[in-house]
Short mmCIF file of C-alpha atoms in Angstrom, two decimals:
data_model
loop_
_atom_site.label_atom_id
_atom_site.label_comp_id
_atom_site.label_asym_id
_atom_site.label_seq_id
_atom_site.Cartn_x
_atom_site.Cartn_y
_atom_site.Cartn_z
CA MET A 1 -23.89 18.22 -74.13
CA GLU A 2 -28.19 17.91 -75.19
CA LEU A 3 -30.25 20.77 -74.50
CA GLU A 4 -32.75 19.95 -71.66
CA VAL A 5 -36.06 21.58 -70.45
CA ARG A 6 -34.05 23.26 -67.89
CA HIS A 7 -31.68 24.53 -69.90
CA LEU A 8 -34.53 26.06 -72.22
CA ARG A 9 -36.28 27.48 -69.24
CA ALA A 10 -33.20 29.46 -67.86
CA LEU A 11 -32.71 31.22 -71.22
CA CYS A 12 -36.06 32.09 -70.86
CA ALA A 13 -35.65 33.22 -66.99
CA ILE A 14 -32.69 35.49 -68.62
CA ALA A 15 -34.55 36.94 -71.39
CA ASP A 16 -37.42 37.68 -69.30
CA THR A 17 -35.43 39.53 -66.08
CA GLY A 18 -32.83 40.80 -68.68
CA SER A 19 -30.39 39.94 -65.99
CA LEU A 20 -28.17 36.77 -64.94
CA ARG A 21 -28.33 37.78 -61.16
CA LYS A 22 -31.97 37.90 -61.36
CA ALA A 23 -32.52 34.92 -63.37
CA ALA A 24 -30.39 32.93 -60.88
CA ARG A 25 -32.66 34.41 -58.13
CA GLN A 26 -35.87 33.27 -59.86
CA LEU A 27 -34.26 29.70 -60.80
CA GLY A 28 -32.78 29.29 -57.01
CA MET A 29 -29.14 28.98 -58.87
CA THR A 30 -26.00 31.00 -57.85
CA GLN A 31 -25.24 33.75 -60.68
CA PRO A 32 -21.81 31.93 -61.72
CA SER A 33 -23.58 28.40 -61.81
CA LEU A 34 -25.84 29.94 -64.39
CA THR A 35 -23.22 31.80 -66.25
CA THR A 36 -21.29 28.45 -66.63
CA GLN A 37 -24.68 26.93 -67.59
CA LEU A 38 -25.10 29.81 -70.40
CA ARG A 39 -21.85 29.09 -71.38
CA ARG A 40 -22.51 25.34 -72.28
CA ILE A 41 -25.55 26.26 -73.99
CA GLU A 42 -23.86 28.49 -76.29
CA ASN A 43 -21.40 25.91 -77.10
CA THR A 44 -23.82 23.29 -77.82
CA VAL A 45 -25.73 25.44 -80.27
CA GLY A 46 -22.46 27.21 -81.71
CA GLY A 47 -23.68 30.55 -81.08
CA ARG A 48 -23.89 33.57 -78.61
CA LEU A 49 -27.69 33.88 -77.40
CA PHE A 50 -27.35 36.81 -74.95
CA SER A 51 -24.99 40.02 -75.39
CA ARG A 52 -24.14 41.95 -72.35
CA GLU A 53 -24.78 45.39 -72.10
CA VAL A 54 -25.20 48.24 -69.41
CA THR A 55 -28.65 47.88 -69.33
CA GLY A 56 -28.20 44.13 -68.98
CA SER A 57 -28.45 40.94 -70.91
CA ARG A 58 -29.88 41.02 -74.37
CA PRO A 59 -30.93 37.80 -76.70
CA THR A 60 -28.88 37.96 -79.62
CA PRO A 61 -30.93 37.47 -83.27
CA LEU A 62 -29.75 33.71 -82.52
CA GLY A 63 -31.36 33.80 -78.96
CA ARG A 64 -34.61 34.97 -80.19
CA SER A 65 -34.99 32.63 -82.78
CA LEU A 66 -34.51 30.03 -79.89
CA LEU A 67 -36.10 31.53 -77.39
CA ASN A 68 -39.06 31.38 -80.15
CA ARG A 69 -38.95 27.80 -79.98
CA ALA A 70 -37.98 27.36 -76.19
CA ARG A 71 -41.29 28.98 -74.91
CA PRO A 72 -44.20 26.90 -76.18
CA ILE A 73 -41.70 23.85 -74.89
CA VAL A 74 -41.47 25.28 -71.52
CA ALA A 75 -44.91 26.75 -71.03
CA GLU A 76 -45.88 22.90 -72.01
CA MET A 77 -43.74 21.41 -69.52
CA ASN A 78 -45.49 23.83 -66.69
CA THR A 79 -49.02 23.03 -67.75
CA LEU A 80 -48.17 19.35 -67.58
CA VAL A 81 -45.78 19.41 -64.12
CA SER A 82 -49.08 21.88 -62.71
CA GLU A 83 -51.56 19.24 -63.53
CA VAL A 84 -50.05 16.54 -62.50
CA ARG A 85 -49.43 18.43 -59.41
CA LEU A 86 -53.07 19.41 -59.18
CA GLU A 87 -53.82 15.84 -59.70
CA VAL A 88 -51.65 14.94 -56.74
CA GLY A 89 -53.25 17.48 -54.96
CA GLN A 90 -56.76 16.69 -55.03
CA SER A 91 -55.89 12.95 -54.03
CA ALA A 92 -53.71 13.81 -50.84
CA GLY A 93 -55.92 17.23 -49.88
CA GLU A 94 -56.43 21.07 -50.61
CA ALA A 95 -52.99 23.05 -51.48
CA LEU A 96 -52.53 26.87 -51.40
CA ARG A 97 -49.45 28.48 -52.66
CA ILE A 98 -48.87 32.15 -51.74
CA GLY A 99 -45.87 34.05 -52.71
CA SER A 100 -44.40 37.66 -51.77
CA THR A 101 -41.76 39.66 -51.77
CA GLY A 102 -39.99 40.70 -48.44
CA SER A 103 -42.80 42.14 -46.16
CA ARG A 104 -42.93 41.32 -42.39
CA ALA A 105 -46.71 40.87 -42.94
CA VAL A 106 -45.70 37.65 -44.52
CA VAL A 107 -45.97 35.90 -40.72
CA GLY A 108 -49.09 36.98 -39.89
CA TRP A 109 -50.93 36.41 -43.66
CA LEU A 110 -49.30 33.07 -43.29
CA ARG A 111 -50.32 32.42 -39.79
CA ARG A 112 -54.19 33.42 -40.60
CA LEU A 113 -54.63 31.84 -43.82
CA ARG A 114 -53.61 28.34 -41.85
CA ALA A 115 -56.09 29.02 -38.96
CA ARG A 116 -58.64 29.62 -41.94
CA PHE A 117 -57.97 26.47 -44.04
CA PRO A 118 -56.68 24.16 -41.28
CA ASP A 119 -57.22 21.09 -43.98
CA THR A 120 -55.23 22.93 -46.74
CA ASP A 121 -50.99 22.52 -47.11
CA THR A 122 -50.34 26.18 -46.92
CA THR A 123 -46.94 27.06 -48.59
CA ILE A 124 -44.85 30.55 -48.92
CA HIS A 125 -42.45 31.35 -51.36
CA ILE A 126 -40.80 34.43 -51.19
CA ASP A 127 -38.59 36.53 -54.00
CA VAL A 128 -37.15 39.78 -54.05
CA SER A 129 -38.34 40.10 -57.48
CA ALA A 130 -42.52 41.12 -58.00
CA ASN A 131 -42.33 40.50 -61.55
CA ALA A 132 -40.90 36.66 -60.68
CA LEU A 133 -43.88 36.31 -58.50
CA LEU A 134 -46.77 37.39 -61.07
CA GLU A 135 -44.85 34.73 -63.88
CA MET A 136 -45.43 32.32 -61.54
CA VAL A 137 -49.04 33.28 -60.75
CA ALA A 138 -49.72 33.56 -64.46
CA ALA A 139 -48.24 29.80 -64.85
CA ASP A 140 -50.08 28.79 -62.16
CA GLN A 141 -47.09 27.97 -59.77
CA LEU A 142 -48.97 30.30 -57.28
CA ASP A 143 -52.15 30.95 -56.20
CA ALA A 144 -51.59 34.48 -55.19
CA ALA A 145 -48.90 37.09 -54.57
CA PHE A 146 -48.43 39.88 -52.43
CA VAL A 147 -46.23 42.41 -54.37
CA HIS A 148 -44.68 45.84 -54.37
CA GLU A 149 -44.54 48.19 -57.33
CA VAL A 150 -42.44 50.70 -57.42
CA GLU A 151 -43.94 54.50 -58.65
CA GLY A 152 -43.22 55.36 -61.74
CA THR A 153 -41.63 51.89 -62.63
CA PRO A 154 -44.47 49.19 -64.03
CA LEU A 155 -44.20 46.00 -63.42
CA ARG A 156 -44.79 43.52 -66.01
CA VAL A 157 -47.94 41.91 -65.82
CA PRO A 158 -49.17 38.69 -67.77
CA ASP A 159 -52.32 38.18 -69.12
CA GLY A 160 -54.62 36.60 -67.04
CA VAL A 161 -53.25 37.86 -63.69
CA ARG A 162 -55.19 40.49 -62.02
CA ARG A 163 -53.86 42.49 -59.16
CA ARG A 164 -56.42 44.31 -55.75
CA VAL A 165 -54.62 46.83 -54.26
CA LEU A 166 -54.03 46.73 -50.72
CA LEU A 167 -52.28 50.18 -50.82
CA ALA A 168 -52.04 52.30 -53.82
CA ARG A 169 -49.33 54.57 -52.15
CA GLU A 170 -47.54 53.44 -49.37
CA PRO A 171 -44.20 55.54 -48.60
CA GLN A 172 -40.48 54.36 -48.30
CA PHE A 173 -38.46 55.45 -45.35
CA VAL A 174 -35.03 55.91 -44.94
CA ALA A 175 -32.68 53.49 -42.57
CA LEU A 176 -29.25 55.42 -41.51
CA ALA A 177 -26.99 54.72 -38.85
CA GLU A 178 -27.82 56.31 -35.68
CA THR A 179 -24.67 58.29 -35.33
CA HIS A 180 -25.98 60.46 -38.75
CA PRO A 181 -26.57 63.70 -37.73
CA ALA A 182 -30.01 63.48 -39.65
CA ALA A 183 -30.78 60.76 -37.26
CA ALA A 184 -31.38 62.98 -34.54
CA ALA A 185 -34.61 64.61 -36.25
CA PRO A 186 -38.13 62.96 -36.99
CA LEU A 187 -38.07 63.79 -40.32
CA VAL A 188 -35.52 63.37 -43.02
CA ARG A 189 -34.87 65.62 -46.31
CA LEU A 190 -32.68 63.68 -49.02
CA THR A 191 -30.69 66.96 -49.18
CA ASP A 192 -29.68 66.11 -45.59
CA LEU A 193 -28.21 63.35 -47.14
CA ALA A 194 -26.48 64.33 -50.65
CA ASP A 195 -22.84 63.69 -49.20
CA ASP A 196 -23.72 60.17 -48.59
CA GLN A 197 -23.48 56.24 -50.72
CA TRP A 198 -26.88 54.64 -51.21
CA MET A 199 -27.46 50.84 -51.46
CA VAL A 200 -30.23 49.01 -53.36
CA ASP A 201 -30.47 45.89 -54.25
CA PRO A 202 -30.22 45.13 -57.85
CA ALA A 203 -33.11 42.44 -58.10
CA GLY A 204 -35.90 44.32 -56.47
CA ASP A 205 -37.71 45.33 -59.60
CA GLY A 206 -37.57 49.04 -60.13
CA GLU A 207 -35.84 49.95 -57.11
CA GLY A 208 -32.46 51.41 -58.23
CA ALA A 209 -34.29 53.34 -61.14
CA GLY A 210 -37.03 54.77 -58.82
CA LEU A 211 -34.18 56.12 -56.37
CA ARG A 212 -31.92 57.33 -59.38
CA ARG A 213 -34.92 59.46 -60.81
CA VAL A 214 -36.10 60.93 -57.03
CA LEU A 215 -32.60 62.02 -56.31
CA ALA A 216 -32.12 63.42 -59.93
CA ALA A 217 -35.28 65.12 -58.97
CA ALA A 218 -34.04 66.61 -56.33
CA GLY A 219 -31.08 67.89 -58.01
CA LEU A 220 -28.59 64.80 -56.32
CA ASN A 221 -26.26 62.73 -57.60
CA PRO A 222 -24.68 60.37 -54.94
CA ARG A 223 -23.05 56.86 -55.53
CA VAL A 224 -25.49 54.45 -55.60
CA VAL A 225 -24.10 50.90 -54.94
CA TYR A 226 -25.78 47.48 -55.14
CA GLY A 227 -26.12 44.72 -52.26
CA ASP A 228 -28.69 42.85 -51.04
CA TYR A 229 -30.40 44.25 -48.06
CA LEU A 230 -29.60 42.24 -45.22
CA THR A 231 -26.11 43.19 -46.01
CA ALA A 232 -27.12 46.84 -46.56
CA ALA A 233 -28.69 46.75 -42.67
CA ASP A 234 -25.05 45.73 -41.49
CA LEU A 235 -23.38 48.71 -43.62
CA VAL A 236 -26.13 50.87 -42.57
CA ALA A 237 -25.29 50.59 -39.10
CA SER A 238 -21.57 51.13 -39.72
CA GLY A 239 -22.46 54.27 -41.78
CA GLU A 240 -21.04 53.41 -44.89
CA VAL A 241 -24.22 53.55 -46.70
CA VAL A 242 -27.80 54.85 -46.49
CA ALA A 243 -31.03 52.66 -47.79
CA PRO A 244 -34.36 53.05 -48.70
CA CYS A 245 -36.61 50.96 -46.24
CA GLN A 246 -40.00 49.81 -45.58
CA PRO A 247 -42.14 51.94 -43.41
CA THR A 248 -42.64 49.19 -41.66
CA ALA A 249 -39.02 48.01 -41.08
CA ARG A 250 -37.77 47.84 -37.68
CA SER A 251 -34.50 49.47 -36.44
CA ARG A 252 -31.84 47.42 -35.40
CA PRO A 253 -28.64 48.40 -32.74
CA GLY A 254 -26.86 50.99 -34.60
CA MET A 255 -29.28 51.86 -37.33
CA ALA A 256 -32.38 54.50 -37.31
CA VAL A 257 -35.59 54.31 -39.52
CA ARG A 258 -37.13 57.76 -40.55
CA PRO A 259 -39.60 58.99 -43.03
CA LEU A 260 -38.74 61.29 -45.69
CA HIS A 261 -39.67 64.79 -46.22
CA GLY A 262 -42.80 64.92 -48.94
CA ASP A 263 -42.19 60.65 -49.57
CA PRO A 264 -40.54 60.88 -52.78
CA LEU A 265 -40.03 57.23 -52.82
CA VAL A 266 -43.46 55.61 -52.99
CA VAL A 267 -44.96 51.80 -54.19
CA GLY A 268 -48.33 50.53 -54.54
CA LEU A 269 -48.99 47.03 -52.52
CA TYR A 270 -50.95 44.46 -54.29
CA LEU A 271 -52.76 41.18 -54.14
CA ALA A 272 -52.06 39.15 -57.66
CA SER A 273 -53.92 36.29 -58.38
CA ARG A 274 -55.35 34.87 -61.80
CA ALA A 275 -58.48 36.15 -63.18
CA PRO A 276 -61.09 33.70 -63.66
CA ASP A 277 -62.22 32.23 -66.77
CA THR A 278 -64.96 34.21 -68.24
CA GLY A 279 -65.28 31.61 -71.00
CA ALA A 280 -68.08 29.82 -69.65
CA ARG A 281 -70.03 32.62 -69.58
CA ASP A 282 -69.53 33.93 -72.89
CA THR A 283 -71.35 30.99 -74.32
CA GLY A 284 -74.06 31.57 -71.66
CA ALA A 285 -73.27 28.82 -69.29
CA PRO A 286 -72.96 29.70 -65.30
CA ASP A 287 -69.16 29.91 -64.36
CA ALA A 288 -69.76 28.17 -60.86
CA GLY A 289 -65.70 28.37 -60.79
CA ALA A 290 -65.23 32.03 -61.33
CA THR A 291 -67.12 32.25 -58.12
CA ALA A 292 -65.48 29.85 -56.03
CA VAL A 293 -61.78 31.85 -57.24
CA SER A 294 -63.46 35.33 -56.30
CA ALA A 295 -64.37 33.49 -52.84
CA ASP A 296 -60.87 32.34 -51.89
CA VAL A 297 -59.11 35.44 -53.46
CA ASP A 298 -61.60 37.98 -51.05
CA ALA A 299 -60.34 35.70 -47.96
CA LEU A 300 -56.52 35.69 -49.13
CA TYR A 301 -56.83 39.53 -49.01
CA ALA A 302 -58.97 39.97 -46.28
CA ASP A 303 -56.26 38.26 -44.17
CA LEU A 304 -53.62 40.01 -45.75
CA GLU A 305 -55.14 43.53 -44.78
CA THR A 306 -55.34 42.29 -41.26
CA ALA A 307 -52.10 41.09 -40.94
CA TYR A 308 -50.53 44.09 -42.73
CA LEU A 309 -52.60 46.60 -40.67
CA GLU A 310 -51.02 44.53 -37.49
CA ILE A 311 -47.45 45.13 -38.46
CA ALA A 312 -47.71 48.81 -39.70
CA TRP A 313 -49.89 49.77 -36.31
CA GLY A 314 -46.78 48.25 -34.54
CA SER A 315 -44.35 50.42 -35.92
CA GLU A 316 -44.22 53.50 -34.21
CA ALA A 317 -42.50 55.96 -37.08
CA TYR A 318 -45.49 54.26 -39.62
CA ARG A 319 -48.36 54.39 -37.17
CA GLN A 320 -47.43 58.32 -36.79
CA TRP A 321 -47.06 58.96 -40.37
CA LEU A 322 -50.87 57.22 -41.32
CA LEU A 323 -52.16 59.00 -38.94
CA ARG A 324 -50.54 62.16 -40.39
CA ASN A 325 -51.91 61.64 -43.61
CA ASP A 326 -54.95 60.06 -43.42
CA SER A 327 -54.21 56.78 -45.00
CA PRO A 328 -56.66 54.24 -45.93
CA LEU A 329 -55.58 51.72 -43.22
CA VAL A 330 -56.41 54.41 -40.56
CA ARG A 331 -59.97 54.22 -42.27
CA VAL A 332 -60.15 50.16 -42.06
CA ARG A 333 -58.60 49.94 -38.65
CA ASP A 334 -61.34 52.67 -37.09
CA ALA A 335 -64.03 50.57 -39.09
CA ARG A 336 -63.00 47.67 -37.42
CA THR A 337 -61.98 48.83 -33.83
CA PRO A 338 -63.24 52.51 -33.41
CA VAL A 339 -60.77 54.05 -30.92
CA PRO A 340 -61.11 57.71 -29.65
CA VAL A 341 -58.20 59.77 -31.46
CA HIS A 342 -56.21 61.01 -28.22
CA ASP A 343 -56.26 57.07 -27.58
CA ILE A 344 -54.05 56.63 -30.60
CA GLY A 345 -51.64 59.66 -30.55
CA LEU A 346 -52.48 61.65 -33.18
CA ALA A 347 -49.42 63.68 -34.59
CA GLY A 348 -49.44 67.35 -35.06
CA PRO A 349 -49.75 68.71 -38.87
CA SER A 350 -48.75 67.11 -42.27
CA ASP A 351 -45.35 66.96 -42.90
CA GLY A 352 -45.92 68.04 -46.59
CA ALA A 353 -47.16 64.27 -48.19
#
C-alpha cells in the first residue's frame, strides 16, 4: 500500500483528537474503518505510530516523526483545495459555510442567514467536537462555527481564530426519567442522583471530564458510561441513566428536564471565526478586507443571538432560570421587545446560582 494524503490526514486527526473515536467522527468514518486503516498504515511504514493508553491514543516516537512530515503536506493540500473551492465559488456565486455543535438554535440561525443572504449558498456542518470545528475554521473549511466550551476544560483555539461570546456561562440541566423521585421537584440536587448511572458522549470535548470533576466536588462517585445523546434519551426515559443536557432541550415522552441546584455544570457559548489579516495595517496600508470580515461576522452573530434567544425563551424551564438569574439574554430581549415583568412570569428568588 502506498501512503496517500487521506492517510496522512487520518494520522493528524488521531493525533489532534487523541482518540480513534473522535478522529473517526471528524473524518466521517466509522471507528472500525479507521482502526483498520491505521493498521494498514503501520504495516506500510513498518512500526507502531500510536500507543493506546487509558487517556487516549498517543503518538509513538515513530509516529511523531511521521507527523512532523505529514502536517505540512496536509496543510498544503488543505490550502490547495480551499483556493480551488474559492475560485469555483467566485465563479458560481457566494458561499457561506457555518458549523455548530448540536443546538436547537441552528435551525433558526440557518433560516435567518438564508433570508439575510438570499443569493448565497449557505451550508451547515454539525460536529459534536468543538475542537474539530475550530480546526475547520482555522483551515478555512468553515467561515464561522457556533461552539460550546465546558467550564474548567478549555478548548484548543488555533492561531488565527477568534471567539465572540454569546453567553459566558450557560447552565446545563439534567435529563432524567419522569418516574424518578427527583423529577417531582422543580430543582434537582446532585445528591438526589447519587445512586444513578450517568451517561455522556465521549466525543464531546471536555464533557466527561467536566462531569467527573463536578461529581467529585460534590463528594459523589457514581458510575459514568459513554454513549451518544440520541441513545441516551431512550435510556434516560427507561430509567437506566441520567444525563447532562442543554437547558433548551425538549422533554420527550417518559423524560423530564430539570435545572440543577447551584448550576454546577456550566458551559460558555461562542461564535468562532477567522481573525482578519492585519498585515496590511502593519505596513500602513488600509485593510479593506478586515472591515468586510468584521461586518460579516457581526451579521452572523446578530442572527445567531436572535435564533438562540428565540429557542431559550421558548423553553419554560430555561426561561424561568434566565429570569431568576438576571441573565444577559433577558436584557437583550427587553432591549428589543420591552415587556412588563408581570407579563413574562417572573419567578421567585434565585436558586443559588
